[in-house]
């Protein structure tokens, strides 16, 4: 079974992508990379705390993971994404900072970017016609996660609760961490690893299509550059 997702990812040759590969122990194509050595958490625990972003890859979500419905195909999806990106221009994200969204450590914009928000909103709308509806079981599982009424309405309409007005662009660095002491230690590790000079003036010059095959880690299928 395949799932696809539209992501922002830093260019593979950038220092940010290299730092992210070391943080997660893999790159966009699921090629292994040496992980950071952490004395505070221990390497095994560090790997456990970063298991979720290891699976999904280092990215900022634009169109959340979805399955294709029977009337479409990967080929049509790629053609539509190529057309979509040909209508877009590159822009600069002024900067990222280390912080938290709930109990997830992430890199997030220093200030909200209207261009990034519009890109995500447009992607959700444009590609929703490719998305297979969730099963009843999937829907009920999502609805038990303490959603607000607005998030529940977005889930029903778009298949995901954190889109449109609930969208907060970020690049996830951890799984959900309940323990406050571990959150502190992991944040300290991130601040040592992602120096501030890596997080300035981030170019956004295209979109990445990732694919998940039978529950295996999501990997880059193809990068689609913007027209200019």
PDB file of C-alpha atoms in Angstrom:
ATOM      1  CA  UNK A   1       0.000   0.000   0.000  1.00  0.00           C
ATOM      2  CA  UNK A   2       1.293   3.444  -0.954  1.00  0.00           C
ATOM      3  CA  UNK A   3       0.870   6.801   0.712  1.00  0.00           C
ATOM      4  CA  UNK A   4       2.084  10.071  -0.749  1.00  0.00           C
ATOM      5  CA  UNK A   5       2.863  13.417   0.850  1.00  0.00           C
ATOM      6  CA  UNK A   6       3.886  16.856  -0.422  1.00  0.00           C
ATOM      7  CA  UNK A   7       6.744  18.274   1.599  1.00  0.00           C
ATOM      8  CA  UNK A   8       9.119  21.157   1.805  1.00  0.00           C
ATOM      9  CA  UNK A   9      12.659  19.787   2.164  1.00  0.00           C
ATOM     10  CA  UNK A  10      15.974  21.629   2.126  1.00  0.00           C
ATOM     11  CA  UNK A  11      18.195  20.937  -0.863  1.00  0.00           C
ATOM     12  CA  UNK A  12      20.210  17.719  -0.433  1.00  0.00           C
ATOM     13  CA  UNK A  13      23.544  19.553  -0.659  1.00  0.00           C
ATOM     14  CA  UNK A  14      22.713  22.245   1.890  1.00  0.00           C
ATOM     15  CA  UNK A  15      24.244  22.365   5.343  1.00  0.00           C
ATOM     16  CA  UNK A  16      20.751  22.207   6.858  1.00  0.00           C
ATOM     17  CA  UNK A  17      19.996  18.936   5.051  1.00  0.00           C
ATOM     18  CA  UNK A  18      23.338  17.528   6.160  1.00  0.00           C
ATOM     19  CA  UNK A  19      22.688  18.511   9.777  1.00  0.00           C
ATOM     20  CA  UNK A  20      19.212  16.966   9.603  1.00  0.00           C
ATOM     21  CA  UNK A  21      20.602  13.700   8.192  1.00  0.00           C
ATOM     22  CA  UNK A  22      23.005  13.461  11.116  1.00  0.00           C
ATOM     23  CA  UNK A  23      20.183  14.247  13.563  1.00  0.00           C
ATOM     24  CA  UNK A  24      17.916  11.504  12.199  1.00  0.00           C
ATOM     25  CA  UNK A  25      20.507   9.028  10.946  1.00  0.00           C
ATOM     26  CA  UNK A  26      19.118   9.051   7.380  1.00  0.00           C
ATOM     27  CA  UNK A  27      18.703  11.321   4.374  1.00  0.00           C
ATOM     28  CA  UNK A  28      15.682  11.993   2.125  1.00  0.00           C
ATOM     29  CA  UNK A  29      16.288   8.787   0.173  1.00  0.00           C
ATOM     30  CA  UNK A  30      16.601   6.717   3.365  1.00  0.00           C
ATOM     31  CA  UNK A  31      20.334   6.309   2.972  1.00  0.00           C
ATOM     32  CA  UNK A  32      21.928   5.853   6.378  1.00  0.00           C
ATOM     33  CA  UNK A  33      23.976   8.593   7.988  1.00  0.00           C
ATOM     34  CA  UNK A  34      26.003   8.640  11.175  1.00  0.00           C
ATOM     35  CA  UNK A  35      23.892   9.989  14.044  1.00  0.00           C
ATOM     36  CA  UNK A  36      24.982  12.554  16.566  1.00  0.00           C
ATOM     37  CA  UNK A  37      26.633  11.255  19.705  1.00  0.00           C
ATOM     38  CA  UNK A  38      24.680  12.332  22.776  1.00  0.00           C
ATOM     39  CA  UNK A  39      26.040  11.919  26.275  1.00  0.00           C
ATOM     40  CA  UNK A  40      22.974  13.285  28.057  1.00  0.00           C
ATOM     41  CA  UNK A  41      20.288  10.975  26.636  1.00  0.00           C
ATOM     42  CA  UNK A  42      22.295   8.063  25.303  1.00  0.00           C
ATOM     43  CA  UNK A  43      22.231   7.024  21.664  1.00  0.00           C
ATOM     44  CA  UNK A  44      19.544   4.351  22.055  1.00  0.00           C
ATOM     45  CA  UNK A  45      17.140   6.696  23.839  1.00  0.00           C
ATOM     46  CA  UNK A  46      17.896   9.485  21.375  1.00  0.00           C
ATOM     47  CA  UNK A  47      16.934   7.162  18.494  1.00  0.00           C
ATOM     48  CA  UNK A  48      13.680   6.315  20.281  1.00  0.00           C
ATOM     49  CA  UNK A  49      12.836   9.992  20.797  1.00  0.00           C
ATOM     50  CA  UNK A  50      13.396  10.734  17.106  1.00  0.00           C
ATOM     51  CA  UNK A  51      11.637   7.641  15.755  1.00  0.00           C
ATOM     52  CA  UNK A  52       8.658   9.500  14.230  1.00  0.00           C
ATOM     53  CA  UNK A  53      10.677  12.031  12.197  1.00  0.00           C
ATOM     54  CA  UNK A  54      13.018   9.203  11.191  1.00  0.00           C
ATOM     55  CA  UNK A  55      10.006   7.463   9.631  1.00  0.00           C
ATOM     56  CA  UNK A  56       8.621  10.521   7.848  1.00  0.00           C
ATOM     57  CA  UNK A  57      11.934  12.127   6.956  1.00  0.00           C
ATOM     58  CA  UNK A  58      13.134  15.653   7.667  1.00  0.00           C
ATOM     59  CA  UNK A  59      10.453  17.872   6.186  1.00  0.00           C
ATOM     60  CA  UNK A  60       7.819  20.526   6.530  1.00  0.00           C
ATOM     61  CA  UNK A  61       4.396  19.151   5.615  1.00  0.00           C
ATOM     62  CA  UNK A  62       2.444  20.943   2.881  1.00  0.00           C
ATOM     63  CA  UNK A  63      -0.084  18.260   1.860  1.00  0.00           C
ATOM     64  CA  UNK A  64      -0.295  15.595   4.596  1.00  0.00           C
ATOM     65  CA  UNK A  65       0.134  11.884   3.742  1.00  0.00           C
ATOM     66  CA  UNK A  66      -2.728  10.348   1.767  1.00  0.00           C
ATOM     67  CA  UNK A  67      -3.584   7.300  -0.320  1.00  0.00           C
ATOM     68  CA  UNK A  68      -4.599   7.688  -3.953  1.00  0.00           C
ATOM     69  CA  UNK A  69      -8.156   6.765  -4.830  1.00  0.00           C
ATOM     70  CA  UNK A  70      -8.736   4.180  -7.558  1.00  0.00           C
ATOM     71  CA  UNK A  71      -9.618   6.656 -10.311  1.00  0.00           C
ATOM     72  CA  UNK A  72      -6.195   8.303 -10.341  1.00  0.00           C
ATOM     73  CA  UNK A  73      -2.525   7.258 -10.425  1.00  0.00           C
ATOM     74  CA  UNK A  74       1.014   8.178  -9.413  1.00  0.00           C
ATOM     75  CA  UNK A  75       1.648   9.360 -12.984  1.00  0.00           C
ATOM     76  CA  UNK A  76      -1.303  11.775 -12.894  1.00  0.00           C
ATOM     77  CA  UNK A  77      -0.272  12.987  -9.455  1.00  0.00           C
ATOM     78  CA  UNK A  78       3.243  13.774 -10.702  1.00  0.00           C
ATOM     79  CA  UNK A  79       1.881  15.549 -13.767  1.00  0.00           C
ATOM     80  CA  UNK A  80      -0.400  17.706 -11.635  1.00  0.00           C
ATOM     81  CA  UNK A  81       2.381  18.512  -9.178  1.00  0.00           C
ATOM     82  CA  UNK A  82       4.684  19.454 -12.046  1.00  0.00           C
ATOM     83  CA  UNK A  83       2.010  21.825 -13.380  1.00  0.00           C
ATOM     84  CA  UNK A  84       1.352  23.201  -9.882  1.00  0.00           C
ATOM     85  CA  UNK A  85       5.038  23.985  -9.288  1.00  0.00           C
ATOM     86  CA  UNK A  86       5.459  25.530 -12.723  1.00  0.00           C
ATOM     87  CA  UNK A  87       3.006  28.231 -11.612  1.00  0.00           C
ATOM     88  CA  UNK A  88       5.017  29.085  -8.483  1.00  0.00           C
ATOM     89  CA  UNK A  89       8.000  31.326  -7.759  1.00  0.00           C
ATOM     90  CA  UNK A  90      10.752  30.721  -5.236  1.00  0.00           C
ATOM     91  CA  UNK A  91      10.861  32.711  -2.011  1.00  0.00           C
ATOM     92  CA  UNK A  92      12.969  33.006   1.121  1.00  0.00           C
ATOM     93  CA  UNK A  93      11.880  31.960   4.596  1.00  0.00           C
ATOM     94  CA  UNK A  94      13.526  34.591   6.760  1.00  0.00           C
ATOM     95  CA  UNK A  95      14.692  32.203   9.436  1.00  0.00           C
ATOM     96  CA  UNK A  96      13.943  29.216  11.613  1.00  0.00           C
ATOM     97  CA  UNK A  97      14.204  28.714  15.350  1.00  0.00           C
ATOM     98  CA  UNK A  98      14.233  25.700  17.642  1.00  0.00           C
ATOM     99  CA  UNK A  99      10.988  25.398  19.588  1.00  0.00           C
ATOM    100  CA  UNK A 100       8.005  23.238  20.429  1.00  0.00           C
ATOM    101  CA  UNK A 101       4.610  22.595  18.931  1.00  0.00           C
ATOM    102  CA  UNK A 102       2.811  20.844  21.749  1.00  0.00           C
ATOM    103  CA  UNK A 103       5.218  18.141  22.905  1.00  0.00           C
ATOM    104  CA  UNK A 104       7.061  17.863  19.577  1.00  0.00           C
ATOM    105  CA  UNK A 105      10.460  19.512  19.153  1.00  0.00           C
ATOM    106  CA  UNK A 106      10.787  21.251  15.808  1.00  0.00           C
ATOM    107  CA  UNK A 107      12.303  23.969  13.704  1.00  0.00           C
ATOM    108  CA  UNK A 108       9.686  26.653  13.140  1.00  0.00           C
ATOM    109  CA  UNK A 109       9.670  30.035  11.376  1.00  0.00           C
ATOM    110  CA  UNK A 110      10.831  32.979  13.444  1.00  0.00           C
ATOM    111  CA  UNK A 111       7.694  34.689  12.179  1.00  0.00           C
ATOM    112  CA  UNK A 112       4.744  33.419  10.184  1.00  0.00           C
ATOM    113  CA  UNK A 113       5.253  33.388   6.419  1.00  0.00           C
ATOM    114  CA  UNK A 114       2.235  34.315   4.303  1.00  0.00           C
ATOM    115  CA  UNK A 115       3.904  32.786   1.243  1.00  0.00           C
ATOM    116  CA  UNK A 116       4.481  29.466   3.009  1.00  0.00           C
ATOM    117  CA  UNK A 117       0.956  29.432   4.383  1.00  0.00           C
ATOM    118  CA  UNK A 118      -0.505  30.099   0.924  1.00  0.00           C
ATOM    119  CA  UNK A 119       1.649  27.378  -0.603  1.00  0.00           C
ATOM    120  CA  UNK A 120       0.326  24.848   1.909  1.00  0.00           C
ATOM    121  CA  UNK A 121      -3.291  25.997   1.593  1.00  0.00           C
ATOM    122  CA  UNK A 122      -3.114  25.813  -2.196  1.00  0.00           C
ATOM    123  CA  UNK A 123      -1.534  22.349  -2.088  1.00  0.00           C
ATOM    124  CA  UNK A 124      -4.219  20.993   0.221  1.00  0.00           C
ATOM    125  CA  UNK A 125      -6.967  22.287  -2.074  1.00  0.00           C
ATOM    126  CA  UNK A 126      -5.328  21.390  -5.379  1.00  0.00           C
ATOM    127  CA  UNK A 127      -4.507  17.788  -4.554  1.00  0.00           C
ATOM    128  CA  UNK A 128      -7.486  16.806  -2.463  1.00  0.00           C
ATOM    129  CA  UNK A 129      -9.130  15.325  -5.555  1.00  0.00           C
ATOM    130  CA  UNK A 130      -6.401  12.644  -5.540  1.00  0.00           C
ATOM    131  CA  UNK A 131      -7.021  11.622  -1.921  1.00  0.00           C
ATOM    132  CA  UNK A 132      -8.873   8.469  -0.998  1.00  0.00           C
ATOM    133  CA  UNK A 133     -11.386   9.007   1.792  1.00  0.00           C
ATOM    134  CA  UNK A 134     -10.400   7.749   5.215  1.00  0.00           C
ATOM    135  CA  UNK A 135     -11.923   4.573   6.495  1.00  0.00           C
ATOM    136  CA  UNK A 136     -14.372   4.752   9.392  1.00  0.00           C
ATOM    137  CA  UNK A 137     -11.707   3.273  11.683  1.00  0.00           C
ATOM    138  CA  UNK A 138      -9.139   5.893  10.677  1.00  0.00           C
ATOM    139  CA  UNK A 139     -11.624   8.692  11.134  1.00  0.00           C
ATOM    140  CA  UNK A 140     -12.660   7.528  14.590  1.00  0.00           C
ATOM    141  CA  UNK A 141      -9.032   7.136  15.654  1.00  0.00           C
ATOM    142  CA  UNK A 142      -8.315  10.704  14.640  1.00  0.00           C
ATOM    143  CA  UNK A 143     -11.416  11.999  16.395  1.00  0.00           C
ATOM    144  CA  UNK A 144     -10.276  10.566  19.732  1.00  0.00           C
ATOM    145  CA  UNK A 145      -7.178  12.790  19.784  1.00  0.00           C
ATOM    146  CA  UNK A 146      -8.746  15.764  21.526  1.00  0.00           C
ATOM    147  CA  UNK A 147      -9.547  17.852  18.463  1.00  0.00           C
ATOM    148  CA  UNK A 148     -11.258  21.209  18.664  1.00  0.00           C
ATOM    149  CA  UNK A 149     -14.534  21.629  16.746  1.00  0.00           C
ATOM    150  CA  UNK A 150     -12.664  23.493  13.978  1.00  0.00           C
ATOM    151  CA  UNK A 151     -10.008  20.779  13.741  1.00  0.00           C
ATOM    152  CA  UNK A 152     -12.709  18.134  13.571  1.00  0.00           C
ATOM    153  CA  UNK A 153     -14.408  19.998  10.723  1.00  0.00           C
ATOM    154  CA  UNK A 154     -11.088  20.235   8.857  1.00  0.00           C
ATOM    155  CA  UNK A 155     -10.521  16.516   9.375  1.00  0.00           C
ATOM    156  CA  UNK A 156     -13.896  15.729   7.832  1.00  0.00           C
ATOM    157  CA  UNK A 157     -13.345  18.086   4.883  1.00  0.00           C
ATOM    158  CA  UNK A 158      -9.647  17.588   4.085  1.00  0.00           C
ATOM    159  CA  UNK A 159      -8.685  14.331   5.821  1.00  0.00           C
ATOM    160  CA  UNK A 160      -6.366  16.047   8.311  1.00  0.00           C
ATOM    161  CA  UNK A 161      -7.099  18.397  11.226  1.00  0.00           C
ATOM    162  CA  UNK A 162      -4.044  20.682  11.031  1.00  0.00           C
ATOM    163  CA  UNK A 163      -4.528  22.398   7.693  1.00  0.00           C
ATOM    164  CA  UNK A 164      -5.799  25.790   6.532  1.00  0.00           C
ATOM    165  CA  UNK A 165      -6.224  28.082   9.584  1.00  0.00           C
ATOM    166  CA  UNK A 166      -4.806  25.342  11.846  1.00  0.00           C
ATOM    167  CA  UNK A 167      -1.633  24.998   9.747  1.00  0.00           C
ATOM    168  CA  UNK A 168       1.649  25.838  11.490  1.00  0.00           C
ATOM    169  CA  UNK A 169       4.664  25.261   9.288  1.00  0.00           C
ATOM    170  CA  UNK A 170       7.449  23.369  11.036  1.00  0.00           C
ATOM    171  CA  UNK A 171      10.129  20.732  10.501  1.00  0.00           C
ATOM    172  CA  UNK A 172       9.755  18.036  13.138  1.00  0.00           C
ATOM    173  CA  UNK A 173      12.786  16.920  15.145  1.00  0.00           C
ATOM    174  CA  UNK A 174      11.218  14.500  17.637  1.00  0.00           C
ATOM    175  CA  UNK A 175       8.398  12.161  18.443  1.00  0.00           C
ATOM    176  CA  UNK A 176       5.893  13.264  21.092  1.00  0.00           C
ATOM    177  CA  UNK A 177       7.836  13.568  24.357  1.00  0.00           C
ATOM    178  CA  UNK A 178       5.937  13.400  27.619  1.00  0.00           C
ATOM    179  CA  UNK A 179       8.828  13.683  30.077  1.00  0.00           C
ATOM    180  CA  UNK A 180       9.759  17.301  30.836  1.00  0.00           C
ATOM    181  CA  UNK A 181      13.383  16.482  31.647  1.00  0.00           C
ATOM    182  CA  UNK A 182      13.826  14.639  28.361  1.00  0.00           C
ATOM    183  CA  UNK A 183      12.270  17.569  26.507  1.00  0.00           C
ATOM    184  CA  UNK A 184      14.842  19.877  28.090  1.00  0.00           C
ATOM    185  CA  UNK A 185      17.759  17.591  27.267  1.00  0.00           C
ATOM    186  CA  UNK A 186      16.651  17.049  23.678  1.00  0.00           C
ATOM    187  CA  UNK A 187      16.184  20.777  23.118  1.00  0.00           C
ATOM    188  CA  UNK A 188      19.700  21.372  24.428  1.00  0.00           C
ATOM    189  CA  UNK A 189      21.030  18.756  21.995  1.00  0.00           C
ATOM    190  CA  UNK A 190      19.184  20.460  19.132  1.00  0.00           C
ATOM    191  CA  UNK A 191      20.595  23.877  20.030  1.00  0.00           C
ATOM    192  CA  UNK A 192      24.098  22.454  19.992  1.00  0.00           C
ATOM    193  CA  UNK A 193      23.516  20.630  16.704  1.00  0.00           C
ATOM    194  CA  UNK A 194      21.575  23.203  14.657  1.00  0.00           C
ATOM    195  CA  UNK A 195      23.668  26.343  14.949  1.00  0.00           C
ATOM    196  CA  UNK A 196      21.904  29.617  14.280  1.00  0.00           C
ATOM    197  CA  UNK A 197      23.797  30.237  11.028  1.00  0.00           C
ATOM    198  CA  UNK A 198      22.179  27.104   9.538  1.00  0.00           C
ATOM    199  CA  UNK A 199      18.717  28.518  10.116  1.00  0.00           C
ATOM    200  CA  UNK A 200      18.937  31.881   8.351  1.00  0.00           C
ATOM    201  CA  UNK A 201      17.308  32.757   4.999  1.00  0.00           C
ATOM    202  CA  UNK A 202      15.976  29.343   4.004  1.00  0.00           C
ATOM    203  CA  UNK A 203      15.229  29.114   0.257  1.00  0.00           C
ATOM    204  CA  UNK A 204      11.903  27.557  -0.750  1.00  0.00           C
ATOM    205  CA  UNK A 205      12.361  26.690  -4.412  1.00  0.00           C
ATOM    206  CA  UNK A 206      10.172  23.663  -4.980  1.00  0.00           C
ATOM    207  CA  UNK A 207       8.178  20.816  -3.468  1.00  0.00           C
ATOM    208  CA  UNK A 208       9.174  17.247  -2.715  1.00  0.00           C
ATOM    209  CA  UNK A 209       6.895  14.276  -3.314  1.00  0.00           C
ATOM    210  CA  UNK A 210       7.516  11.551  -0.735  1.00  0.00           C
ATOM    211  CA  UNK A 211       6.151   8.028  -0.792  1.00  0.00           C
ATOM    212  CA  UNK A 212       5.560   5.418   1.908  1.00  0.00           C
ATOM    213  CA  UNK A 213       5.456   1.790   0.768  1.00  0.00           C
ATOM    214  CA  UNK A 214       3.815  -0.789   3.039  1.00  0.00           C
ATOM    215  CA  UNK A 215       4.618   1.147   6.193  1.00  0.00           C
ATOM    216  CA  UNK A 216       8.315   1.562   5.420  1.00  0.00           C
ATOM    217  CA  UNK A 217      10.002   4.946   6.062  1.00  0.00           C
ATOM    218  CA  UNK A 218       8.857   7.662   3.688  1.00  0.00           C
ATOM    219  CA  UNK A 219      11.394   8.502   0.996  1.00  0.00           C
ATOM    220  CA  UNK A 220      11.823  11.123  -1.693  1.00  0.00           C
ATOM    221  CA  UNK A 221      10.180  10.107  -4.965  1.00  0.00           C
ATOM    222  CA  UNK A 222      10.915  13.300  -6.883  1.00  0.00           C
ATOM    223  CA  UNK A 223      11.684  16.999  -6.359  1.00  0.00           C
ATOM    224  CA  UNK A 224       9.565  19.467  -8.359  1.00  0.00           C
ATOM    225  CA  UNK A 225      11.243  22.880  -8.784  1.00  0.00           C
ATOM    226  CA  UNK A 226       9.308  26.114  -8.973  1.00  0.00           C
ATOM    227  CA  UNK A 227       9.346  27.961 -12.284  1.00  0.00           C
ATOM    228  CA  UNK A 228      11.504  30.837 -11.027  1.00  0.00           C
TER     229      UNK A 228
END
